[in-house]
XYZ file of C-alpha atoms in Angstrom:
541
model
C -32.603 169.626 84.108
C -29.217 168.503 85.014
C -26.151 170.481 84.281
C -23.897 168.211 82.666
C -20.409 170.291 83.008
C -18.859 168.036 85.811
C -18.642 164.760 83.452
C -16.114 166.212 81.513
C -12.349 166.833 83.090
C -11.326 169.818 83.865
C -7.985 168.796 82.240
C -10.349 168.897 79.217
C -9.655 173.099 78.947
C -6.011 172.791 78.743
C -5.521 170.185 75.861
C -7.763 171.455 73.493
C -9.302 174.818 74.599
C -11.149 175.960 71.109
C -13.103 172.597 70.828
C -14.217 172.980 74.928
C -15.624 176.464 74.239
C -16.731 174.791 71.427
C -17.998 172.681 73.204
C -19.566 174.897 76.189
C -21.056 177.206 74.171
C -22.812 174.669 71.843
C -24.223 172.580 75.336
C -25.730 176.575 76.138
C -27.748 176.885 72.862
C -29.459 173.978 73.074
C -26.902 172.667 70.754
C -26.430 174.688 67.471
C -23.824 173.684 65.807
C -20.978 176.659 67.119
C -18.273 177.701 64.452
C -15.052 179.299 65.616
C -16.080 183.380 64.549
C -19.977 182.535 65.358
C -21.273 185.404 67.787
C -22.272 184.205 70.988
C -24.978 186.292 71.299
C -26.338 186.129 67.230
C -26.881 182.759 67.703
C -29.583 183.702 70.516
C -26.796 183.791 73.842
C -28.465 186.673 76.458
C -27.046 187.406 80.529
C -28.625 184.617 81.590
C -27.171 182.066 78.867
C -23.699 183.839 79.050
C -23.846 183.340 82.963
C -24.499 178.893 82.456
C -21.439 179.456 79.977
C -18.878 181.006 82.294
C -20.157 178.728 84.952
C -19.656 176.160 82.200
C -16.031 177.741 81.374
C -14.872 177.967 85.018
C -15.973 174.347 85.516
C -13.526 173.104 82.779
C -10.756 175.185 84.429
C -11.047 177.763 82.236
C -10.669 181.339 83.851
C -12.808 183.396 82.264
C -15.734 185.984 83.198
C -17.933 187.351 82.408
C -16.906 190.713 80.937
C -14.332 188.258 78.505
C -17.930 186.826 77.081
C -19.186 190.661 76.340
C -15.519 191.670 74.789
C -15.253 188.522 72.638
C -18.512 186.647 71.674
C -16.500 183.704 69.235
C -14.994 180.998 70.138
C -11.824 182.479 68.185
C -11.786 185.938 70.050
C -11.863 183.467 73.438
C -9.352 181.164 72.486
C -6.501 183.946 71.788
C -7.421 186.257 73.916
C -7.800 183.808 77.416
C -4.205 181.837 75.552
C -2.922 185.796 75.828
C -4.039 186.707 79.184
C -2.271 185.293 82.085
C -3.365 182.308 83.741
C -5.302 182.128 87.545
C -8.108 180.327 89.311
C -11.311 180.657 87.695
C -13.335 183.731 89.440
C -16.663 181.620 90.107
C -17.834 179.253 92.899
C -13.837 178.670 94.175
C -13.992 182.172 95.453
C -17.179 182.462 96.492
C -18.301 184.676 99.444
C -18.340 183.558 102.801
C -21.509 183.322 104.359
C -22.614 183.734 108.014
C -21.943 180.448 108.860
C -18.362 181.001 108.456
C -18.960 184.132 110.992
C -18.717 187.088 108.365
C -22.113 188.389 108.820
C -22.853 191.432 106.811
C -25.088 192.891 109.665
C -23.521 194.542 113.144
C -23.451 192.788 116.217
C -25.976 194.813 117.839
C -28.265 193.467 114.681
C -27.308 189.618 115.224
C -28.509 190.270 118.586
C -32.087 191.651 117.424
C -32.807 188.308 115.043
C -35.592 186.400 116.435
C -35.697 183.034 116.709
C -37.462 181.382 113.662
C -34.553 182.880 111.357
C -32.519 180.801 108.996
C -30.832 183.981 107.810
C -30.730 186.543 107.795
C -29.331 189.951 105.878
C -29.811 193.252 104.900
C -32.143 193.849 102.661
C -30.997 195.362 99.205
C -31.571 199.107 98.082
C -33.828 198.165 95.233
C -35.935 196.058 97.312
C -36.003 198.644 99.687
C -37.031 201.011 96.641
C -39.521 198.982 95.902
C -41.404 198.267 99.145
C -41.081 202.448 99.457
C -43.033 203.246 96.281
C -45.564 200.985 97.202
C -45.981 202.041 100.569
C -46.212 205.761 99.280
C -48.989 204.675 96.154
C -51.631 202.582 98.445
C -51.662 200.459 95.388
C -52.304 196.539 96.850
C -51.722 195.654 92.661
C -48.461 197.918 92.315
C -45.532 194.709 91.756
C -47.972 192.156 93.229
C -47.733 190.161 89.885
C -49.726 186.567 89.083
C -48.589 184.129 87.171
C -51.714 180.995 86.176
C -52.199 178.107 84.253
C -54.377 174.939 84.167
C -51.923 171.611 84.665
C -53.423 168.852 82.890
C -52.792 165.366 85.029
C -54.587 164.206 88.448
C -54.535 166.621 91.046
C -53.027 164.264 94.398
C -53.047 167.766 97.241
C -50.836 165.471 99.770
C -48.592 165.502 96.721
C -48.642 168.874 95.848
C -49.163 170.173 98.972
C -45.063 168.384 99.631
C -43.870 169.645 96.566
C -44.892 173.565 97.174
C -43.258 172.745 100.783
C -40.050 171.263 99.921
C -40.443 174.270 96.991
C -40.282 177.036 99.585
C -37.293 175.275 101.626
C -35.122 175.199 98.341
C -35.830 178.881 97.723
C -35.448 181.194 100.670
C -37.171 183.812 98.923
C -40.199 182.418 99.682
C -39.412 182.550 103.403
C -38.429 186.085 103.358
C -40.103 188.709 105.457
C -38.865 192.546 105.523
C -37.715 194.343 109.057
C -37.347 198.293 107.941
C -37.837 199.453 112.246
C -36.083 197.339 113.973
C -32.520 197.452 112.895
C -30.523 199.796 112.472
C -30.465 199.290 108.828
C -33.407 197.586 106.434
C -33.443 193.763 106.957
C -34.660 190.815 105.029
C -35.547 187.680 107.263
C -35.484 184.834 105.883
C -37.259 182.278 108.205
C -36.320 177.751 108.643
C -40.206 177.509 108.240
C -43.400 178.701 107.011
C -46.921 178.585 106.613
C -48.009 177.175 103.550
C -50.194 180.239 101.909
C -52.204 177.370 99.966
C -56.246 177.875 99.036
C -57.724 174.425 97.756
C -60.829 174.348 95.626
C -62.295 171.035 94.186
C -64.560 170.635 91.857
C -66.081 166.973 92.542
C -66.730 166.043 88.496
C -65.053 167.918 85.417
C -66.916 171.625 84.602
C -64.260 173.871 82.593
C -66.096 176.499 82.562
C -66.843 176.388 86.579
C -63.362 176.020 86.688
C -62.628 179.091 85.164
C -65.198 181.077 87.066
C -63.464 180.316 90.147
C -59.884 181.349 88.987
C -60.719 184.891 87.272
C -62.377 185.196 91.433
C -59.314 184.454 92.962
C -57.157 186.452 90.196
C -59.478 190.010 90.683
C -58.887 188.964 94.868
C -56.236 187.560 95.498
C -53.670 191.179 94.468
C -55.865 193.145 96.603
C -55.252 191.272 99.520
C -52.521 193.778 101.305
C -49.410 192.149 101.749
C -47.311 192.635 105.220
C -43.398 193.343 104.318
C -42.947 191.436 108.478
C -44.325 188.258 107.794
C -43.678 185.453 105.931
C -44.227 184.087 103.220
C -44.965 187.000 100.694
C -46.864 184.834 98.429
C -50.064 183.065 97.484
C -50.590 179.612 95.863
C -54.554 178.754 94.215
C -55.263 175.690 93.009
C -58.652 174.603 91.339
C -58.857 171.120 90.935
C -60.831 168.633 88.163
C -60.404 165.010 88.005
C -57.708 165.711 85.132
C -56.461 168.956 85.384
C -56.210 171.489 87.833
C -55.500 175.319 87.653
C -52.336 176.856 90.174
C -51.908 180.111 90.856
C -48.709 181.285 91.787
C -49.220 185.367 92.957
C -46.546 187.081 94.344
C -44.116 190.394 95.509
C -41.474 191.480 92.921
C -39.788 192.824 96.461
C -38.786 188.770 96.671
C -39.548 187.685 92.653
C -38.422 189.171 89.857
C -39.660 187.972 86.509
C -37.392 185.509 85.342
C -37.621 183.342 89.433
C -41.567 183.075 89.090
C -40.331 181.086 85.983
C -37.390 178.891 87.716
C -40.338 178.438 90.336
C -43.209 177.083 88.019
C -40.336 174.564 86.192
C -39.232 173.581 89.712
C -42.531 173.133 91.409
C -43.758 171.272 88.235
C -40.865 168.724 88.869
C -41.489 167.762 92.005
C -45.035 167.473 91.684
C -43.971 164.984 88.580
C -41.767 163.521 90.866
C -44.533 163.015 93.976
C -46.094 161.603 91.307
C -44.340 158.389 90.429
C -43.034 158.496 93.896
C -39.728 159.402 92.578
C -36.648 161.794 93.517
C -36.865 165.340 91.781
C -33.610 165.422 90.008
C -33.169 169.593 90.554
C -29.871 170.827 90.354
C -27.820 172.214 93.117
C -28.434 176.031 94.239
C -25.622 178.337 95.236
C -25.133 178.454 98.859
C -24.344 181.923 99.019
C -26.222 184.074 96.433
C -27.988 186.201 97.723
C -25.348 187.652 100.088
C -22.942 188.156 96.768
C -26.058 190.065 95.432
C -25.422 192.734 98.549
C -21.694 192.309 98.786
C -21.624 193.393 95.140
C -24.252 196.131 95.631
C -22.983 198.033 98.244
C -19.813 198.126 96.852
C -21.637 200.342 93.340
C -23.148 201.874 96.424
C -19.641 203.424 97.584
C -18.420 203.836 93.994
C -18.113 207.615 92.347
C -17.013 205.633 89.449
C -20.920 203.877 88.829
C -22.798 207.335 89.807
C -21.005 209.546 88.001
C -21.208 206.756 84.384
C -25.188 206.638 85.756
C -25.485 210.943 85.794
C -24.271 211.037 82.837
C -25.978 208.527 80.766
C -29.454 209.882 82.620
C -28.222 214.335 82.223
C -30.798 215.053 79.552
C -33.818 216.520 78.519
C -37.251 214.070 79.557
C -38.354 212.501 76.031
C -42.190 212.492 77.463
C -43.254 214.157 80.469
C -41.707 217.460 82.219
C -40.351 217.814 85.366
C -43.148 216.696 88.556
C -45.365 215.805 85.597
C -44.233 212.387 87.146
C -43.160 211.331 89.972
C -43.420 208.349 92.233
C -44.865 205.451 90.886
C -47.699 205.642 87.940
C -50.596 203.750 86.977
C -50.174 201.841 83.676
C -53.465 199.953 84.089
C -53.739 200.810 80.120
C -52.483 198.166 77.214
C -52.004 198.433 73.753
C -49.337 195.652 71.338
C -48.850 193.496 68.586
C -48.254 189.756 67.787
C -44.400 189.134 66.605
C -45.146 186.736 63.560
C -42.246 184.086 63.044
C -41.476 185.751 60.043
C -40.654 189.168 61.888
C -38.345 186.912 64.762
C -36.864 185.057 61.691
C -36.128 188.409 59.757
C -34.337 190.848 63.179
C -32.350 186.991 64.146
C -30.960 187.248 60.948
C -30.405 190.858 60.818
C -28.844 189.839 64.165
C -26.971 187.143 63.082
C -25.223 189.201 60.163
C -24.779 192.458 62.359
C -22.811 190.162 64.736
C -25.178 190.928 67.210
C -28.040 190.142 69.447
C -31.773 189.923 68.758
C -32.514 192.346 72.157
C -29.570 194.422 70.558
C -31.764 194.637 67.591
C -34.902 194.811 69.463
C -34.432 197.733 71.158
C -32.517 199.604 68.303
C -36.319 199.336 67.016
C -37.743 200.836 69.703
C -35.644 203.826 69.740
C -36.038 204.686 66.660
C -40.109 204.278 67.067
C -39.816 206.734 69.831
C -37.360 209.466 67.937
C -40.267 209.238 65.206
C -43.215 209.195 67.902
C -41.793 212.195 69.748
C -39.932 214.238 67.264
C -37.049 213.922 69.210
C -33.796 213.532 66.358
C -30.543 212.961 68.516
C -29.478 212.605 73.235
C -32.601 210.061 73.553
C -32.333 208.449 77.340
C -34.643 205.577 77.544
C -34.965 202.496 80.702
C -34.026 198.977 79.860
C -34.241 196.319 82.434
C -31.835 194.359 82.890
C -30.167 191.443 84.497
C -28.091 191.734 88.231
C -27.149 188.170 89.133
C -24.267 187.355 90.444
C -21.736 185.711 88.151
C -21.603 182.468 89.791
C -22.691 178.807 88.587
C -25.902 178.386 88.827
C -27.289 181.498 89.562
C -30.018 181.181 86.835
C -31.553 178.622 89.356
C -31.560 181.260 91.625
C -35.111 183.249 93.136
C -35.213 186.603 94.288
C -35.100 190.466 93.296
C -32.006 190.499 90.186
C -33.183 192.533 87.657
C -32.724 196.708 87.651
C -34.223 199.346 84.825
C -30.991 201.571 83.980
C -30.771 204.753 81.142
C -28.990 204.318 77.894
C -28.694 207.268 76.117
C -28.616 206.972 72.513
C -26.694 210.812 71.505
C -27.106 209.248 67.686
C -30.206 208.188 65.971
C -29.420 208.183 61.645
C -27.031 205.085 61.942
C -27.494 202.153 59.686
C -29.500 199.188 61.651
C -26.331 197.295 61.570
C -24.586 200.042 63.189
C -27.703 201.388 65.757
C -28.079 197.070 67.076
C -24.267 197.244 67.911
C -24.333 200.894 69.841
C -27.109 199.581 71.694
C -24.671 196.356 72.730
C -21.869 198.396 73.151
C -23.983 200.331 75.365
C -25.893 197.379 77.050
C -22.034 196.627 77.569
C -20.659 199.325 78.774
C -22.891 199.407 81.994
C -22.121 196.055 82.771
C -20.154 196.664 85.627
C -22.612 199.152 86.604
C -25.479 197.091 85.779
C -26.911 196.865 90.031
C -26.486 200.422 90.729
C -29.777 201.038 92.587
C -32.047 203.366 90.182
C -33.450 205.208 93.234
C -29.832 206.473 93.203
C -29.483 207.988 90.138
C -33.452 209.437 90.392
C -31.737 211.057 93.581
C -28.601 212.339 91.995
C -30.819 213.436 89.224
C -33.824 215.226 90.603
C -36.334 213.288 88.847
C -36.945 210.270 87.044
C -33.798 209.698 84.529
C -36.228 207.745 81.800
C -40.007 208.054 81.580
C -40.001 205.030 79.024
C -39.049 201.087 79.886
C -38.167 198.409 77.428
C -37.839 195.421 78.482
C -36.759 192.216 76.009
C -38.437 188.746 77.496
C -36.871 185.741 76.329
C -38.832 183.005 78.241
C -36.337 179.700 77.546
C -36.907 178.660 80.837
C -40.148 177.087 80.021
C -37.905 174.709 77.695
C -37.601 173.254 80.993
C -41.293 172.019 81.448
C -40.537 169.282 78.685
C -38.692 167.329 81.127
C -41.357 167.162 83.664
C -42.983 164.082 82.535
C -46.360 163.269 82.736
C -47.429 167.142 83.668
C -48.495 169.130 80.653
C -49.010 172.720 80.853
C -51.806 175.341 78.942
C -53.820 178.334 79.198
C -50.977 180.321 81.067
C -52.156 183.881 81.998
C -50.210 186.878 84.230
C -51.229 189.987 85.330
C -48.729 192.335 87.227
C -47.865 196.149 87.097
C -45.038 198.134 86.995
C -44.760 201.830 88.030
C -43.003 203.107 85.014
C -45.808 205.071 83.364
C -44.739 203.702 79.195
C -43.351 200.385 79.183
C -42.768 198.696 76.243
C -41.998 194.268 77.293
C -40.860 192.862 73.736
C -41.900 188.503 74.696
C -40.249 186.408 72.824
C -41.966 182.895 72.827
C -44.177 183.693 75.989
C -45.922 181.100 77.559
C -49.339 183.472 77.120
C -49.405 184.363 73.946
C -46.180 183.720 72.321
C -44.132 186.606 70.879
C -45.346 189.899 70.565
C -45.278 193.455 72.102
C -47.281 194.335 74.753
C -47.389 198.436 75.440
C -48.758 199.340 78.961
C -49.120 202.731 79.803
C -50.568 205.261 82.370
C -54.211 206.990 81.306
C -53.488 209.919 83.584
C -50.254 210.475 81.683
C -50.514 209.585 78.113
C -53.926 208.930 75.799
C -54.889 205.927 74.146
C -54.220 207.226 70.405
C -50.651 208.322 71.348
C -49.912 204.879 73.019
C -51.400 203.333 69.801
C -49.145 205.687 67.377
C -45.840 204.998 69.345
C -46.960 200.563 68.720
C -47.758 201.710 65.285
C -43.963 203.158 65.209
C -42.636 200.375 66.392
C -43.851 198.002 64.745
C -42.952 199.365 61.055
C -39.432 200.112 62.651
C -39.348 196.003 63.524
C -40.467 194.924 59.818
C -37.727 197.031 58.252
C -34.679 195.511 60.461
C -36.152 192.574 59.931
C -36.191 193.091 56.459
C -32.687 194.083 56.123
C -29.572 193.425 54.316
C -26.699 193.663 56.453
C -23.137 194.188 54.812
């Protein structure tokens, strides 16, 4: 899991730029051979891998940004662009924003005077965090945006080692020590405490009993999400362990106000790394986190909130008639408890990747194009269709993919024309996301406020679980029997999961049965499955 960028001299970038870029791309694409005209996204790159690539390039002395990789996704294109552009210092870690220790707090002097003893860092809460908390409070649903991930670890359980690993995990990630104060200060504030009491419950069985262990896990699963959260008290997560002599089940429940889906994977990998090292009485080799990542995110969000250009951009992309629900039919938080879906076979995934590669775009873009085609067939909307899409909003700085927090947003993408070829449709989907890149952290609540309704009623979420590829590095700690439970606020959400821990690659459609009939949701799933199969069989010129 250690980054090796520091092992390569920065001067390498100036002596052979194409070779350095090729090596960096290959490293972060699991060692694939990368030719001069191979598209980074068509080879499996995504927004999180792109952050790593940009950070590595900057550490090699290459003045490259995330936008550069979006618009010039091949080594040849990048080399030509970077060689012709004005040279300057890499815009990454060397230009990191100063933190509160530098005397440049984001809170006013009056608010700083109100920070209680025991708080390590106080920051404004992000607009996205406040919006989620507001939805949860007004819905009265304790399960909303409250998620739990569970699995079985095949290793001896040592309580002291586990407590130490969980404690060090909390020290490493401030999100696990965060609470919110929505009333004391002049604005909503997140408080990162210097220490917390570990919210850990352990149930130990004297002998191996898989049935009893599963009963205890299921009982906590049902009860754990019903426990109310007090936003004013840290931590906003819980951990439950059911231990047998040779294995133990772990469940981690937390709220999306502090942890997003990618962050869950990061937490789990780090926890198991710490535990495996503790069993061997060695030091875990975890990569260093950026010092002011959360602060960078707040600064970027504030800049967007002050931007009329950003507000206009999103209004133009959402200002079209709703797809499923009339104005007023859907507002606030939906109760998407019903599910349908289908598995993604290796053959279909392989075909979709081939289509993406030959169309020189990403797997996500091909899947998104199929989703839009399915929506069109399902609803009869032949043009001007808007769907929500989940996007990554992590700051563009070295190590931001290692951060734990809320760095996801859901934004409207508008497809005006739906009669293009599969290749053109996928490229169009990619272009829409690329155009939205500079504004991706603009809060959804602000888009809704200006539009005076929800900007979309369907959501597409592409999830590639490559963070879990780091798990084999935890030598001596095997995992199995994964499960996930959670509830977002959208009435109709489509999750496209690649190599998920729970059930492999699949599509999950979650919907609110009070707003949509089961038969209708299943019809969409059939349309989407057919569209994916069609896209996978394309021979793109």
